[in-house]
CSV table of C-alpha atoms in Angstrom, one decimal:
chain,number,residue,atom,x,y,z
A,251,UNK,CA,-207.5,105.3,184.5
A,252,UNK,CA,-204.7,107.8,185.2
A,253,UNK,CA,-202.4,105.4,183.4
A,254,UNK,CA,-203.8,106.0,180.1
A,255,UNK,CA,-202.5,109.2,180.8
A,256,UNK,CA,-199.4,110.3,178.1
A,257,UNK,CA,-196.1,109.9,179.4
A,258,UNK,CA,-194.8,113.1,178.6
A,259,UNK,CA,-197.2,115.9,177.4
A,260,UNK,CA,-196.8,119.6,175.9
A,261,UNK,CA,-198.3,122.4,177.4
A,262,UNK,CA,-197.3,125.3,176.2
A,263,UNK,CA,-194.3,124.7,174.3
A,264,UNK,CA,-192.6,123.5,177.7
A,265,UNK,CA,-192.4,118.8,177.7
A,266,UNK,CA,-194.0,118.0,180.6
A,267,UNK,CA,-193.5,114.2,182.6
A,268,UNK,CA,-197.0,113.2,183.3
A,269,UNK,CA,-195.8,112.7,186.9
A,270,UNK,CA,-196.8,116.0,187.5
A,271,UNK,CA,-199.8,115.8,187.4
A,272,UNK,CA,-200.6,112.5,188.8
A,273,UNK,CA,-198.4,112.0,191.5
A,274,UNK,CA,-199.1,113.7,194.9
A,275,UNK,CA,-196.3,116.1,197.3
A,276,UNK,CA,-196.2,118.4,200.2
A,277,UNK,CA,-193.7,119.3,202.0
A,278,UNK,CA,-194.0,118.3,205.3
A,279,UNK,CA,-191.4,120.7,207.2
A,280,UNK,CA,-191.7,119.3,210.2
A,281,UNK,CA,-190.8,116.0,209.6
A,282,UNK,CA,-188.1,117.0,206.8
A,283,UNK,CA,-186.8,119.7,208.9
A,284,UNK,CA,-185.0,120.8,205.5
A,285,UNK,CA,-183.1,118.5,204.2
A,286,UNK,CA,-182.7,118.7,200.6
A,287,UNK,CA,-180.9,122.0,201.5
A,288,UNK,CA,-178.1,119.9,203.0
A,289,UNK,CA,-178.3,116.5,201.3
A,290,UNK,CA,-177.2,115.4,198.0
A,291,UNK,CA,-173.8,115.7,195.9
A,292,UNK,CA,-173.6,119.4,194.4
A,293,UNK,CA,-175.7,122.8,194.8
A,294,UNK,CA,-178.8,123.9,193.7
A,295,UNK,CA,-178.9,124.6,189.2
A,296,UNK,CA,-178.9,128.8,189.2
A,297,UNK,CA,-179.1,131.4,186.3
A,298,UNK,CA,-176.7,134.2,185.8
A,299,UNK,CA,-179.0,135.8,186.5
A,300,UNK,CA,-179.9,134.5,189.3
A,301,UNK,CA,-176.0,134.7,190.3
A,302,UNK,CA,-176.6,138.7,190.2
A,303,UNK,CA,-179.5,138.7,192.4
A,304,UNK,CA,-177.4,136.2,195.0
A,305,UNK,CA,-174.6,138.6,195.2
A,306,UNK,CA,-176.8,141.5,195.6
A,307,UNK,CA,-178.5,140.0,198.8
A,308,UNK,CA,-174.6,138.6,199.8
A,309,UNK,CA,-173.9,141.4,202.4
A,310,UNK,CA,-177.8,140.9,204.2
A,311,UNK,CA,-178.0,137.3,204.5
A,312,UNK,CA,-173.9,137.3,205.0
A,313,UNK,CA,-174.0,136.9,209.0
A,314,UNK,CA,-176.9,134.1,208.9
A,315,UNK,CA,-174.4,132.2,207.1
A,316,UNK,CA,-172.0,129.8,208.9
A,317,UNK,CA,-168.1,130.5,209.0
A,318,UNK,CA,-167.7,127.4,206.7
A,319,UNK,CA,-169.8,128.3,204.3
A,320,UNK,CA,-168.1,132.1,204.4
A,321,UNK,CA,-164.8,130.7,203.9
A,322,UNK,CA,-166.2,128.6,200.7
A,323,UNK,CA,-168.2,131.7,199.3
A,324,UNK,CA,-164.7,133.3,199.5
A,325,UNK,CA,-162.2,131.0,197.8
A,326,UNK,CA,-165.3,130.0,195.0
A,327,UNK,CA,-167.7,132.6,194.9
A,328,UNK,CA,-171.3,131.7,195.6
A,329,UNK,CA,-171.8,128.9,192.4
A,330,UNK,CA,-169.5,126.9,190.5
A,331,UNK,CA,-169.8,124.2,188.1
A,332,UNK,CA,-170.5,121.0,189.3
A,333,UNK,CA,-169.4,117.6,186.7
A,334,UNK,CA,-172.7,117.6,184.3
A,335,UNK,CA,-171.0,121.6,183.2
A,336,UNK,CA,-174.0,122.9,185.1
A,337,UNK,CA,-174.0,126.2,187.2
A,338,UNK,CA,-174.9,125.3,190.5
A,339,UNK,CA,-174.5,126.7,194.1
A,340,UNK,CA,-171.2,126.4,196.4
A,341,UNK,CA,-171.8,123.8,198.9
A,342,UNK,CA,-169.6,123.1,202.0
A,343,UNK,CA,-168.2,119.6,202.8
A,344,UNK,CA,-169.8,118.4,199.8
A,345,UNK,CA,-172.8,118.6,200.7
A,346,UNK,CA,-174.7,121.9,202.4
A,347,UNK,CA,-175.6,124.4,200.3
A,348,UNK,CA,-173.5,127.9,201.1
A,349,UNK,CA,-177.0,129.2,202.1
A,350,UNK,CA,-178.1,126.9,204.9
A,351,UNK,CA,-178.7,128.4,208.6
A,352,UNK,CA,-180.5,126.7,211.7
A,353,UNK,CA,-183.2,127.4,213.6
A,354,UNK,CA,-182.4,124.2,216.2
A,355,UNK,CA,-182.2,121.6,214.6
A,356,UNK,CA,-184.3,123.0,211.6
A,357,UNK,CA,-182.2,123.9,208.9
A,358,UNK,CA,-183.5,127.1,206.7
A,359,UNK,CA,-182.4,129.0,203.4
A,360,UNK,CA,-180.5,132.6,204.2
A,361,UNK,CA,-182.2,134.1,201.0
A,362,UNK,CA,-185.9,133.5,201.1
A,363,UNK,CA,-185.6,134.1,205.3
A,364,UNK,CA,-184.6,137.5,204.1
A,365,UNK,CA,-186.7,137.7,201.4
A,366,UNK,CA,-189.9,136.7,203.8
A,367,UNK,CA,-188.5,139.0,206.0
A,368,UNK,CA,-188.7,142.1,203.6
A,369,UNK,CA,-184.9,142.7,203.8
A,370,UNK,CA,-183.3,141.5,200.1
A,371,UNK,CA,-185.7,141.4,196.8
A,372,UNK,CA,-184.7,138.2,195.7
A,373,UNK,CA,-185.9,134.9,197.1
A,374,UNK,CA,-184.4,131.3,196.5
A,375,UNK,CA,-183.8,129.8,193.4
A,376,UNK,CA,-186.4,129.2,191.1
A,377,UNK,CA,-184.7,125.4,190.7
A,378,UNK,CA,-185.2,125.1,195.2
A,379,UNK,CA,-188.9,126.8,194.8
A,380,UNK,CA,-189.6,124.3,191.9
A,381,UNK,CA,-188.3,120.6,193.7
A,382,UNK,CA,-189.5,118.4,193.3
A,383,UNK,CA,-190.0,119.3,189.9
A,384,UNK,CA,-186.4,119.5,187.6
A,385,UNK,CA,-186.1,121.8,184.9
A,386,UNK,CA,-183.8,120.4,181.7
A,387,UNK,CA,-182.8,122.7,178.9
A,388,UNK,CA,-183.0,120.7,176.1
A,389,UNK,CA,-181.1,123.9,174.0
A,390,UNK,CA,-182.9,126.2,171.0
A,391,UNK,CA,-186.0,127.6,174.0
A,392,UNK,CA,-186.9,123.5,174.1
A,393,UNK,CA,-187.6,123.0,178.1
A,394,UNK,CA,-189.0,119.8,180.0
A,395,UNK,CA,-190.1,119.2,183.5
A,396,UNK,CA,-189.6,115.8,185.3
A,397,UNK,CA,-190.8,114.3,188.3
A,398,UNK,CA,-187.1,114.0,190.9
A,399,UNK,CA,-187.8,110.5,193.3
A,400,UNK,CA,-185.4,111.5,196.7
A,401,UNK,CA,-185.9,110.0,199.3
A,402,UNK,CA,-185.2,112.4,201.7
A,403,UNK,CA,-188.9,113.2,200.2
A,404,UNK,CA,-191.1,110.5,201.5
A,405,UNK,CA,-193.0,112.1,204.4
A,406,UNK,CA,-194.0,114.4,201.7
A,407,UNK,CA,-195.8,112.2,199.6
A,408,UNK,CA,-197.1,110.4,202.6
A,409,UNK,CA,-198.7,114.1,203.0
A,410,UNK,CA,-199.4,114.8,199.4
A,411,UNK,CA,-201.2,111.5,199.0
A,412,UNK,CA,-203.6,112.3,202.5
A,413,UNK,CA,-204.4,115.4,200.8
A,414,UNK,CA,-204.8,114.4,197.7
A,415,UNK,CA,-202.4,117.3,196.3
A,416,UNK,CA,-200.9,116.6,192.9
A,417,UNK,CA,-196.9,118.0,192.3
A,418,UNK,CA,-198.4,120.3,189.6
A,419,UNK,CA,-200.7,122.1,192.7
A,420,UNK,CA,-198.3,122.4,195.4
A,421,UNK,CA,-196.2,123.9,193.2
A,422,UNK,CA,-198.6,126.7,191.9
A,423,UNK,CA,-196.5,129.4,192.8
A,424,UNK,CA,-192.9,128.9,191.6
A,425,UNK,CA,-194.7,127.4,188.4
A,426,UNK,CA,-196.5,130.6,187.9
A,427,UNK,CA,-193.0,132.7,188.9
A,428,UNK,CA,-191.3,130.8,185.7
A,429,UNK,CA,-193.9,130.4,183.3
A,430,UNK,CA,-196.1,132.8,183.7
A,431,UNK,CA,-200.0,132.6,184.8
A,432,UNK,CA,-201.5,132.2,181.6
A,433,UNK,CA,-199.5,128.9,181.2
A,434,UNK,CA,-200.2,127.6,184.7
A,435,UNK,CA,-203.7,127.6,183.8
A,436,UNK,CA,-203.1,125.9,180.6
A,437,UNK,CA,-201.3,123.5,182.7
A,438,UNK,CA,-204.3,123.2,185.0
A,439,UNK,CA,-206.9,123.1,181.9
A,440,UNK,CA,-204.9,120.5,180.8
A,441,UNK,CA,-204.9,118.1,183.4
A,442,UNK,CA,-208.2,119.5,184.3
A,443,UNK,CA,-209.3,117.0,180.4
A,444,UNK,CA,-206.5,114.3,181.0
A,445,UNK,CA,-208.2,113.4,184.8
A,446,UNK,CA,-211.6,113.5,182.6
A,447,UNK,CA,-211.3,111.4,179.7
A,448,UNK,CA,-208.8,109.1,182.1
A,449,UNK,CA,-210.9,107.9,184.3
C-alpha cells in the first residue's frame, strides 16, 4: 500500500515529504482565479538574486501595478523581512502581493505576464512557481521540500485527483528549474520504484 512509503525521502541530497509523490494536485485557475497571490499574511519567499531580477524588471511591470502597490514599493522596496526572518515580496494591505494585477476578476502575476510576453528575463520567484511545495533551508546546504495544504487550493486538489496527477508531476517545470533535469529524473525514478514496491 502507498502508506508504507516512508514519510521523508532523500533524493539527490534533498529531503522530500512523501506527500509530494502521493498527493494529487493541479491548479484550477478558472475556479480559484489566482487567489493564492492575494491571500495570506506575508509575501512570497525570495532570494537576494531574485530581488535583483525583480528590480531589473520593475520599470517594465510598473504600469501594471496598482497605485497602492507602487506606494508600498516606493516606501520599502520590492521585498521585506517577515516575522520569521525570511525575505519575502512586499504586500499591500497585509495580504496582496505587490505584483498582482487583474484581468477582470482574475488575478495575474505582473512579473510572469511580462516574462511570458517576452518583455523581461525574470519570470517570478521560484517559491511561487513551486507552490504547493514549500522549500525549507536547514543550513549547511541541506534543503527540505514539504507539501503545503491551503484551503484556497481545494479545487486544485479535486482537479489533481480527477487527472490522477501527483504534485511532483504537476510541478515538473519549476522542480527542474530549481534542481536540474538529472535531479528531477532521479525523483521520478524513486517515485516509480516506491509506487511499484508499495502496491
